[in-house]
Amino acid sequence: MKRKESFLLQQVGDENLLVPIGAQVMDTNGIITLNATAAFIWEELADEKTAAELAAGLVERFDVGPDQAAADVRTFTGELRENGLLA
Amino acid sequence: MSGLPSHYGELVRELQRIASERLQPLNATFELTRRCNLGCRMCYVAMQASDAEEASRELSASSWLDIARQAREEGTLFLLLTGGEVFLRPDFFDIYDPLTTMGFVISLYTNATLCNSSVAERLADAPPHKIEVSLYGATAATYEGITGVRGSFERCRKGIEALLKHGVNVSLKATITRSNLRELPLMRELADQWGLPLSASWMLTGRTDGGPSDVDACRLTPEEAIRLESLDSAMLDEWRKGIQKAAPENFYCQAGKSAFVIDAAGRMHVCLDLPEPGILVPVHGFRKAWAGVVDYVHRAPGLSAECRDCDAVHYCAICPAWSSLEHGELSGSVRYLCSVAKERKKRYES
């Protein structure tokens, strides 16, 4: 899977913000907030990645076990899919 | 993990708080032109649309985009495009289209009289997060009595309807003067017919270039102003919150802490009402200009002794911009605000 290129990730302090750009503003008029792991996954999804690759990245980067990482990836990518944020 | 925050206003307030602490220039206002196709008597800026000398001073599209890129690098997120009337610029979309790809949350102020179908369609391709349309009346007679331009009410109405037809997010901002106050209920009806929110603003300031202004004759009386304000629950809450706080040192807003303005010629200022310190961004660069604005606000004097000792100071909107506009100094009372504050105190304490 890969992210849509219709958002840019911005930071204000520790806040990670997904800002819709171009025509996407018609569908998403506001800012989406991401926690640190979600922001990491979003950045990773600039290139095509599998769920297993994303979970492995989370384990390497954050203090999280493989099961929790897989669950986090499932939840977040599910949200991305539901909201039409995946390419 | 993610999602559109259910309390968007709270998120924005939190971002403002973080940015102010870090002195991050989160909020930009680009005044793309000072020229306008309307001639409102009370306007703080309006230069004539045909003013070629003024037009020649305006930054080019490429300069605006260069400034925008620098602002983005320094942490600007919220970007307001305003005028004058922005659609007077024939190169408006040369500026606007690239801005929509940079990750700003864009707002746009317009009088909508130039928003024909092709402008609305073009905006809808990459819409701003919000367009705020100024409204001066609910009838042609009242609206045009203020704008001084025959046919402008109908063009405004058509412009709003073109934006709505193309699905662009619009809200209305009624600028209230003594001559259109009686039409505010009708303006609300009009807004309801369009399904649009309408806010009413009555705080009129004089011209920032020191030119002659009819603002004194246009302002509501303090009694009219506070009667109107008391109908606005959000505004009431803001004042009640403010009343519990200490009087501000100087600027109580975000100016010079997280907000700045760049005027049509590329000078960075504290706010639209206070065209200082006026550091040319194309010459000095964004970072240096922002540092200058922060320093200017930091050094601005606090309230005058007269204001500090006033028993209505917690009910007053006095700030250096108002003092400067009224008598050229950054500190000092403003007679109109004094009267409004005393009226506010009388109403809220009763």
CSV table of C-alpha atoms in Angstrom, one decimal:
chain,number,residue,atom,x,y,z
A,1,MET,CA,0.0,0.0,0.0
A,2,LYS,CA,1.0,3.6,-0.5
A,3,ARG,CA,-0.4,7.0,0.6
A,4,LYS,CA,-2.2,9.5,-1.5
A,5,GLU,CA,-0.1,12.5,-2.3
A,6,SER,CA,-3.0,14.9,-1.6
A,7,PHE,CA,-1.8,15.7,2.0
A,8,LEU,CA,1.3,17.2,3.5
A,9,LEU,CA,2.6,16.4,6.9
A,10,GLN,CA,3.4,19.5,9.0
A,11,GLN,CA,4.6,19.9,12.5
A,12,VAL,CA,3.8,22.5,15.1
A,13,GLY,CA,5.8,21.7,18.2
A,14,ASP,CA,5.2,18.0,18.9
A,15,GLU,CA,1.9,18.1,17.0
A,16,ASN,CA,1.9,16.1,13.7
A,17,LEU,CA,-0.7,17.5,11.3
A,18,LEU,CA,-1.9,16.2,7.9
A,19,VAL,CA,-3.0,19.1,5.8
A,20,PRO,CA,-5.0,18.5,2.7
A,21,ILE,CA,-3.7,20.2,-0.5
A,22,GLY,CA,-5.2,21.0,-3.9
A,23,ALA,CA,-8.6,19.5,-4.7
A,24,GLN,CA,-8.5,17.3,-1.5
A,25,VAL,CA,-9.7,20.4,0.5
A,26,MET,CA,-13.1,19.9,-1.1
A,27,ASP,CA,-13.3,16.5,0.7
A,28,THR,CA,-11.2,17.2,3.8
A,29,ASN,CA,-11.7,20.7,5.1
A,30,GLY,CA,-9.6,20.8,8.2
A,31,ILE,CA,-6.5,19.3,9.7
A,32,ILE,CA,-6.0,15.6,10.7
A,33,THR,CA,-3.9,15.1,13.8
A,34,LEU,CA,-1.5,12.1,14.0
A,35,ASN,CA,0.3,10.6,17.0
A,36,ALA,CA,4.0,9.8,16.6
A,37,THR,CA,3.6,6.2,15.4
A,38,ALA,CA,0.9,7.2,12.9
A,39,ALA,CA,3.1,10.0,11.6
A,40,PHE,CA,5.9,7.5,11.2
A,41,ILE,CA,3.7,5.1,9.2
A,42,TRP,CA,2.5,8.0,7.1
A,43,GLU,CA,6.0,9.0,6.2
A,44,GLU,CA,6.9,5.3,5.4
A,45,LEU,CA,3.9,5.1,3.0
A,46,ALA,CA,5.5,7.6,0.7
A,47,ASP,CA,6.8,4.4,-1.0
A,48,GLU,CA,4.9,1.2,-1.5
A,49,LYS,CA,5.0,-0.9,1.8
A,50,THR,CA,3.4,-4.0,3.1
A,51,ALA,CA,1.8,-4.2,6.6
A,52,ALA,CA,4.6,-6.4,7.7
A,53,GLU,CA,7.2,-3.9,6.6
A,54,LEU,CA,5.4,-1.1,8.4
A,55,ALA,CA,5.2,-3.2,11.6
A,56,ALA,CA,8.9,-4.1,11.4
A,57,GLY,CA,9.7,-0.4,11.1
A,58,LEU,CA,7.6,0.5,14.2
A,59,VAL,CA,9.4,-2.2,16.2
A,60,GLU,CA,12.7,-0.8,15.2
A,61,ARG,CA,11.9,2.8,15.8
A,62,PHE,CA,9.6,2.7,18.9
A,63,ASP,CA,9.5,0.8,22.1
A,64,VAL,CA,6.8,-1.6,21.0
A,65,GLY,CA,6.5,-5.4,20.5
A,66,PRO,CA,5.7,-7.1,17.2
A,67,ASP,CA,2.1,-7.9,18.2
A,68,GLN,CA,1.3,-4.3,19.3
A,69,ALA,CA,3.1,-2.9,16.2
A,70,ALA,CA,1.0,-5.2,13.9
A,71,ALA,CA,-2.2,-4.1,15.6
A,72,ASP,CA,-1.2,-0.4,15.4
A,73,VAL,CA,-0.5,-0.8,11.6
A,74,ARG,CA,-3.8,-2.6,11.1
A,75,THR,CA,-5.8,0.1,13.0
A,76,PHE,CA,-4.1,3.1,11.3
A,77,THR,CA,-4.0,1.8,7.8
A,78,GLY,CA,-7.7,0.8,8.2
A,79,GLU,CA,-8.5,4.4,9.1
A,80,LEU,CA,-6.5,5.6,6.2
A,81,ARG,CA,-8.4,3.3,3.8
A,82,GLU,CA,-11.8,4.3,5.3
A,83,ASN,CA,-11.0,8.0,4.9
A,84,GLY,CA,-9.7,7.5,1.3
A,85,LEU,CA,-6.2,8.5,2.2
A,86,LEU,CA,-4.5,5.5,0.5
A,87,ALA,CA,-3.6,5.6,-3.2
B,1,MET,CA,-4.4,7.2,16.2
B,2,SER,CA,-5.7,9.8,13.8
B,3,GLY,CA,-8.8,11.6,12.6
B,4,LEU,CA,-10.4,14.9,12.1
B,5,PRO,CA,-10.5,16.3,15.6
B,6,SER,CA,-14.0,16.7,16.9
B,7,HIS,CA,-13.1,20.0,18.5
B,8,TYR,CA,-11.3,21.7,15.6
B,9,GLY,CA,-11.4,25.1,17.4
B,10,GLU,CA,-9.6,23.6,20.4
B,11,LEU,CA,-6.9,22.2,18.2
B,12,VAL,CA,-6.3,25.5,16.5
B,13,ARG,CA,-6.2,27.3,19.9
B,14,GLU,CA,-3.6,24.7,21.1
B,15,LEU,CA,-1.5,25.2,18.0
B,16,GLN,CA,-1.7,29.0,18.6
B,17,ARG,CA,-0.5,28.5,22.1
B,18,ILE,CA,2.4,26.3,21.1
B,19,ALA,CA,3.4,28.7,18.3
B,20,SER,CA,3.3,31.7,20.6
B,21,GLU,CA,5.6,30.0,23.1
B,22,ARG,CA,8.1,29.1,20.4
B,23,LEU,CA,7.7,32.5,18.5
B,24,GLN,CA,6.8,30.4,15.4
B,25,PRO,CA,5.3,32.5,12.6
B,26,LEU,CA,2.2,30.2,12.3
B,27,ASN,CA,-0.3,32.8,11.0
B,28,ALA,CA,0.4,34.7,7.8
B,29,THR,CA,-1.6,37.4,6.2
B,30,PHE,CA,-0.6,38.3,2.6
B,31,GLU,CA,-2.2,41.6,1.6
B,32,LEU,CA,-2.0,41.0,-2.2
B,33,THR,CA,-3.2,44.4,-3.1
B,34,ARG,CA,-4.4,47.6,-1.4
B,35,ARG,CA,-6.6,48.5,-4.4
B,36,CYS,CA,-10.3,47.8,-4.4
B,37,ASN,CA,-13.2,48.0,-6.9
B,38,LEU,CA,-15.5,49.3,-4.1
B,39,GLY,CA,-15.2,52.6,-2.4
B,40,CYS,CA,-16.5,52.0,1.2
B,41,ARG,CA,-16.4,55.2,3.3
B,42,MET,CA,-15.2,53.4,6.4
B,43,CYS,CA,-12.5,51.2,4.9
B,44,TYR,CA,-9.0,51.3,6.5
B,45,VAL,CA,-7.2,50.5,3.3
B,46,ALA,CA,-9.1,51.0,0.0
B,47,MET,CA,-7.0,52.5,-2.8
B,48,GLN,CA,-8.7,52.9,-6.1
B,49,ALA,CA,-8.8,50.0,-8.5
B,50,SER,CA,-7.4,52.2,-11.3
B,51,ASP,CA,-4.4,53.5,-9.2
B,52,ALA,CA,-1.6,52.6,-11.5
B,53,GLU,CA,1.1,53.9,-9.2
B,54,GLU,CA,-0.2,51.7,-6.4
B,55,ALA,CA,-0.4,48.7,-8.7
B,56,SER,CA,3.2,49.3,-9.8
B,57,ARG,CA,4.3,48.9,-6.1
B,58,GLU,CA,2.7,45.5,-5.7
B,59,LEU,CA,4.9,42.5,-5.5
B,60,SER,CA,5.0,40.1,-8.5
B,61,ALA,CA,3.5,36.7,-8.3
B,62,SER,CA,7.0,35.1,-8.2
B,63,SER,CA,8.0,37.3,-5.3
B,64,TRP,CA,4.9,36.2,-3.3
B,65,LEU,CA,5.7,32.6,-4.0
B,66,ASP,CA,9.3,33.0,-2.9
B,67,ILE,CA,8.1,34.6,0.3
B,68,ALA,CA,5.5,31.8,0.8
B,69,ARG,CA,8.2,29.1,0.5
B,70,GLN,CA,10.4,30.9,3.1
B,71,ALA,CA,7.4,31.3,5.4
B,72,ARG,CA,6.6,27.6,5.0
B,73,GLU,CA,10.2,26.7,6.0
B,74,GLU,CA,9.9,28.8,9.1
B,75,GLY,CA,6.6,27.1,10.2
B,76,THR,CA,3.7,29.1,8.7
B,77,LEU,CA,0.6,27.0,8.5
B,78,PHE,CA,-2.4,29.3,8.4
B,79,LEU,CA,-2.4,31.7,5.4
B,80,LEU,CA,-4.9,34.5,4.8
B,81,LEU,CA,-5.0,36.2,1.4
B,82,THR,CA,-6.6,39.6,1.5
B,83,GLY,CA,-6.7,43.0,0.0
B,84,GLY,CA,-8.1,45.5,-1.1
B,85,GLU,CA,-9.8,43.1,-3.4
B,86,VAL,CA,-7.6,40.1,-4.3
B,87,PHE,CA,-9.4,39.3,-7.6
B,88,LEU,CA,-8.4,42.7,-9.0
B,89,ARG,CA,-5.0,41.1,-9.6
B,90,PRO,CA,-5.0,39.6,-13.1
B,91,ASP,CA,-2.3,37.2,-11.9
B,92,PHE,CA,-4.2,36.1,-8.8
B,93,PHE,CA,-4.2,32.4,-9.9
B,94,ASP,CA,-0.5,32.5,-10.7
B,95,ILE,CA,-0.1,33.2,-7.0
B,96,TYR,CA,-3.0,31.1,-5.6
B,97,ASP,CA,-2.6,27.9,-7.5
B,98,PRO,CA,1.0,27.1,-6.4
B,99,LEU,CA,0.1,28.2,-2.8
B,100,THR,CA,-2.6,25.4,-2.7
B,101,THR,CA,0.1,22.8,-3.1
B,102,MET,CA,2.4,24.0,-0.3
B,103,GLY,CA,0.5,22.7,2.7
B,104,PHE,CA,-1.0,25.9,4.0
B,105,VAL,CA,-4.5,26.1,5.5
B,106,ILE,CA,-5.7,29.0,3.2
B,107,SER,CA,-8.4,31.5,3.9
B,108,LEU,CA,-9.4,34.2,1.5
B,109,TYR,CA,-11.2,37.5,2.0
B,110,THR,CA,-13.1,39.0,-0.9
B,111,ASN,CA,-16.2,41.2,-1.6
B,112,ALA,CA,-17.2,38.5,-4.2
B,113,THR,CA,-18.2,41.1,-6.8
B,114,LEU,CA,-15.5,39.7,-9.2
B,115,CYS,CA,-16.3,36.1,-8.5
B,116,ASN,CA,-17.9,35.2,-11.8
B,117,SER,CA,-18.5,31.6,-12.8
B,118,SER,CA,-15.1,31.0,-14.2
B,119,VAL,CA,-13.4,32.3,-11.0
B,120,ALA,CA,-15.6,30.2,-8.9
B,121,GLU,CA,-14.9,27.1,-11.0
B,122,ARG,CA,-11.2,27.7,-10.9
B,123,LEU,CA,-11.3,28.1,-7.1
B,124,ALA,CA,-13.3,24.9,-6.8
B,125,ASP,CA,-10.4,23.0,-8.5
B,126,ALA,CA,-8.3,23.6,-5.4
B,127,PRO,CA,-10.5,25.4,-2.9
B,128,PRO,CA,-9.3,27.5,0.0
B,129,HIS,CA,-10.3,26.1,3.4
B,130,LYS,CA,-12.6,29.1,3.8
B,131,ILE,CA,-13.7,32.2,1.8
B,132,GLU,CA,-15.1,35.0,3.9
B,133,VAL,CA,-17.2,37.4,1.9
B,134,SER,CA,-17.8,40.9,3.2
B,135,LEU,CA,-21.5,42.0,3.2
B,136,TYR,CA,-22.6,45.7,3.5
B,137,GLY,CA,-26.3,45.4,3.3
B,138,ALA,CA,-29.3,43.2,2.4
B,139,THR,CA,-30.6,45.6,-0.3
B,140,ALA,CA,-28.9,47.4,-3.2
B,141,ALA,CA,-29.8,50.8,-1.7
B,142,THR,CA,-28.0,50.2,1.6
B,143,TYR,CA,-25.2,48.1,0.2
B,144,GLU,CA,-24.4,50.6,-2.5
B,145,GLY,CA,-24.9,53.5,-0.2
B,146,ILE,CA,-21.8,52.2,1.6
B,147,THR,CA,-19.7,50.9,-1.4
B,148,GLY,CA,-20.5,53.8,-3.6
B,149,VAL,CA,-20.7,51.6,-6.7
B,150,ARG,CA,-23.9,51.1,-8.6
B,151,GLY,CA,-24.6,47.4,-9.3
B,152,SER,CA,-22.2,46.1,-6.7
B,153,PHE,CA,-24.9,44.5,-4.6
B,154,GLU,CA,-26.1,42.4,-7.5
B,155,ARG,CA,-22.6,41.4,-8.4
B,156,CYS,CA,-21.9,40.4,-4.8
B,157,ARG,CA,-25.0,38.3,-4.7
B,158,LYS,CA,-24.2,36.6,-8.0
B,159,GLY,CA,-20.6,36.0,-6.8
B,160,ILE,CA,-21.7,34.3,-3.6
B,161,GLU,CA,-24.1,32.1,-5.6
B,162,ALA,CA,-21.4,31.2,-8.1
B,163,LEU,CA,-19.1,30.1,-5.2
B,164,LEU,CA,-21.9,28.1,-3.6
B,165,LYS,CA,-22.8,26.5,-6.9
B,166,HIS,CA,-19.2,25.2,-7.2
B,167,GLY,CA,-19.2,23.9,-3.6
B,168,VAL,CA,-16.7,26.3,-2.2
B,169,ASN,CA,-16.8,26.8,1.6
B,170,VAL,CA,-18.2,30.4,2.1
B,171,SER,CA,-19.0,32.4,5.2
B,172,LEU,CA,-20.3,36.0,5.4
B,173,LYS,CA,-18.9,38.8,7.4
B,174,ALA,CA,-21.2,41.8,7.8
B,175,THR,CA,-19.4,45.1,8.3
B,176,ILE,CA,-21.8,47.1,10.4
B,177,THR,CA,-22.0,50.8,10.2
B,178,ARG,CA,-24.6,53.3,11.3
B,179,SER,CA,-26.2,53.2,7.9
B,180,ASN,CA,-26.7,49.4,7.6
B,181,LEU,CA,-27.3,48.4,11.3
B,182,ARG,CA,-31.1,48.4,10.7
B,183,GLU,CA,-30.6,45.8,7.9
B,184,LEU,CA,-28.7,43.3,10.0
B,185,PRO,CA,-31.8,41.1,10.6
B,186,LEU,CA,-32.3,41.1,6.8
B,187,MET,CA,-28.7,40.2,6.2
B,188,ARG,CA,-29.2,37.3,8.6
B,189,GLU,CA,-32.2,36.2,6.6
B,190,LEU,CA,-30.3,36.4,3.4
B,191,ALA,CA,-27.5,34.3,5.0
B,192,ASP,CA,-30.0,31.7,6.1
B,193,GLN,CA,-31.5,31.5,2.6
B,194,TRP,CA,-28.0,30.7,1.3
B,195,GLY,CA,-27.4,28.4,4.3
B,196,LEU,CA,-24.3,30.4,5.3
B,197,PRO,CA,-23.0,31.5,8.7
B,198,LEU,CA,-22.8,35.3,9.2
B,199,SER,CA,-20.7,37.2,11.7
B,200,ALA,CA,-21.1,40.9,12.3
B,201,SER,CA,-18.2,43.2,12.9
B,202,TRP,CA,-18.5,46.8,14.0
B,203,MET,CA,-15.0,47.7,15.2
B,204,LEU,CA,-14.1,50.2,12.5
B,205,THR,CA,-10.6,51.6,12.4
B,206,GLY,CA,-9.2,54.7,10.6
B,207,ARG,CA,-7.1,54.5,7.5
B,208,THR,CA,-3.6,53.0,8.1
B,209,ASP,CA,-2.0,55.4,5.6
B,210,GLY,CA,-3.3,58.4,7.6
B,211,GLY,CA,-5.6,59.5,4.8
B,212,PRO,CA,-9.0,61.1,5.4
B,213,SER,CA,-11.6,58.7,6.6
B,214,ASP,CA,-15.3,58.9,7.4
B,215,VAL,CA,-14.9,56.3,10.1
B,216,ASP,CA,-16.2,58.5,13.0
B,217,ALA,CA,-19.4,59.1,11.2
B,218,CYS,CA,-19.8,55.4,10.3
B,219,ARG,CA,-19.1,53.9,13.8
B,220,LEU,CA,-21.9,52.6,15.9
B,221,THR,CA,-22.6,54.4,19.1
B,222,PRO,CA,-21.2,52.5,22.1
B,223,GLU,CA,-24.8,51.7,23.1
B,224,GLU,CA,-25.6,50.3,19.7
B,225,ALA,CA,-22.3,48.4,19.6
B,226,ILE,CA,-22.7,46.7,23.0
B,227,ARG,CA,-26.4,45.9,22.3
B,228,LEU,CA,-25.2,44.1,19.1
B,229,GLU,CA,-22.3,42.4,20.8
B,230,SER,CA,-24.5,41.0,23.6
B,231,LEU,CA,-26.4,39.0,20.9
B,232,ASP,CA,-23.2,37.2,20.0
B,233,SER,CA,-22.7,34.5,22.6
B,234,ALA,CA,-19.2,33.6,21.4
B,235,MET,CA,-18.1,37.2,21.8
B,236,LEU,CA,-19.7,37.4,25.2
B,237,ASP,CA,-17.8,34.3,26.3
B,238,GLU,CA,-14.5,35.8,25.1
B,239,TRP,CA,-15.1,39.0,27.0
B,240,ARG,CA,-16.1,37.1,30.2
B,241,LYS,CA,-12.9,35.0,29.9
B,242,GLY,CA,-10.9,38.1,29.4
B,243,ILE,CA,-12.4,39.9,32.3
B,244,GLN,CA,-10.8,37.4,34.6
B,245,LYS,CA,-7.3,37.9,33.3
B,246,ALA,CA,-4.8,40.6,34.1
B,247,ALA,CA,-4.7,43.6,31.7
B,248,PRO,CA,-2.4,42.8,28.8
B,249,GLU,CA,1.1,44.1,28.7
B,250,ASN,CA,0.7,45.5,25.2
B,251,PHE,CA,-0.5,43.3,22.4
B,252,TYR,CA,-3.1,40.8,23.6
B,253,CYS,CA,-3.4,39.1,20.2
B,254,GLN,CA,-1.0,36.8,18.4
B,255,ALA,CA,0.7,39.7,16.6
B,256,GLY,CA,4.5,39.3,16.7
B,257,LYS,CA,4.2,36.1,18.7
B,258,SER,CA,2.8,33.8,16.0
B,259,ALA,CA,1.2,36.2,13.5
B,260,PHE,CA,2.4,38.7,10.9
B,261,VAL,CA,1.3,40.6,7.9
B,262,ILE,CA,3.1,41.3,4.6
B,263,ASP,CA,1.7,44.2,2.7
B,264,ALA,CA,1.3,44.6,-1.1
B,265,ALA,CA,4.8,46.0,-1.5
B,266,GLY,CA,6.4,43.2,0.5
B,267,ARG,CA,6.9,44.9,3.9
B,268,MET,CA,6.3,42.8,7.0
B,269,HIS,CA,4.2,44.3,9.7
B,270,VAL,CA,2.7,43.5,13.1
B,271,CYS,CA,-0.9,43.5,11.8
B,272,LEU,CA,-3.2,45.0,9.2
B,273,ASP,CA,-4.0,47.9,11.5
B,274,LEU,CA,-0.4,48.6,12.5
B,275,PRO,CA,1.8,48.9,9.4
B,276,GLU,CA,5.1,48.7,11.4
B,277,PRO,CA,8.0,47.9,11.5
B,278,GLY,CA,7.7,47.5,7.7
B,279,ILE,CA,10.7,45.3,7.0
B,280,LEU,CA,11.1,44.5,3.3
B,281,VAL,CA,11.0,40.8,3.0
B,282,PRO,CA,12.4,40.6,-0.6
B,283,VAL,CA,15.4,42.6,0.6
B,284,HIS,CA,16.1,41.2,4.1
B,285,GLY,CA,14.6,37.7,3.8
B,286,PHE,CA,11.7,36.2,5.8
B,287,ARG,CA,13.6,35.1,8.8
B,288,LYS,CA,15.2,38.5,9.5
B,289,ALA,CA,11.8,40.3,8.9
B,290,TRP,CA,10.1,38.0,11.4
B,291,ALA,CA,12.8,38.5,14.0
B,292,GLY,CA,12.2,42.3,13.5
B,293,VAL,CA,8.5,42.0,14.0
B,294,VAL,CA,9.0,39.9,17.2
B,295,ASP,CA,11.4,42.4,18.5
B,296,TYR,CA,9.1,45.3,17.7
B,297,VAL,CA,6.2,43.7,19.7
B,298,HIS,CA,8.5,42.8,22.5
B,299,ARG,CA,9.7,46.4,22.8
B,300,ALA,CA,6.2,48.0,22.4
B,301,PRO,CA,5.2,50.0,25.5
B,302,GLY,CA,2.5,48.7,27.9
B,303,LEU,CA,-0.7,50.4,28.7
B,304,SER,CA,-0.7,54.0,29.5
B,305,ALA,CA,-1.1,55.0,33.2
B,306,GLU,CA,-4.6,56.3,32.2
B,307,CYS,CA,-5.6,53.0,30.8
B,308,ARG,CA,-4.0,50.9,33.7
B,309,ASP,CA,-5.9,53.0,36.2
B,310,CYS,CA,-9.2,52.8,34.4
B,311,ASP,CA,-11.9,50.7,36.1
B,312,ALA,CA,-13.1,49.5,32.6
B,313,VAL,CA,-9.7,48.3,31.4
B,314,HIS,CA,-10.7,44.6,31.5
B,315,TYR,CA,-13.6,45.4,29.2
B,316,CYS,CA,-11.5,47.3,26.7
B,317,ALA,CA,-10.0,46.3,23.3
B,318,ILE,CA,-7.2,48.9,23.6
B,319,CYS,CA,-4.0,47.9,21.9
B,320,PRO,CA,-1.0,49.6,20.4
B,321,ALA,CA,-2.5,49.4,16.9
B,322,TRP,CA,-5.6,51.3,18.0
B,323,SER,CA,-3.5,53.9,19.9
B,324,SER,CA,-1.2,54.3,16.9
B,325,LEU,CA,-4.1,54.7,14.4
B,326,GLU,CA,-5.9,57.3,16.6
B,327,HIS,CA,-3.0,59.5,17.7
B,328,GLY,CA,0.3,58.1,16.3
B,329,GLU,CA,1.7,56.7,19.6
B,330,LEU,CA,1.8,53.0,20.5
B,331,SER,CA,0.3,53.8,23.9
B,332,GLY,CA,-2.6,55.9,25.1
B,333,SER,CA,-6.3,55.8,25.4
B,334,VAL,CA,-8.7,55.9,22.4
B,335,ARG,CA,-11.8,57.9,23.2
B,336,TYR,CA,-14.2,55.6,21.2
B,337,LEU,CA,-12.8,52.5,22.9
B,338,CYS,CA,-13.1,54.2,26.3
B,339,SER,CA,-16.8,54.8,25.7
B,340,VAL,CA,-17.4,51.2,24.4
B,341,ALA,CA,-15.5,49.7,27.4
B,342,LYS,CA,-17.6,51.7,29.9
B,343,GLU,CA,-20.8,50.7,28.2
B,344,ARG,CA,-19.6,47.0,28.2
B,345,LYS,CA,-18.8,47.2,31.8
B,346,LYS,CA,-22.2,48.7,32.6
B,347,ARG,CA,-24.0,45.9,30.7
B,348,TYR,CA,-22.0,42.9,31.9
B,349,GLU,CA,-21.9,44.0,35.6
B,350,SER,CA,-25.6,44.7,35.7
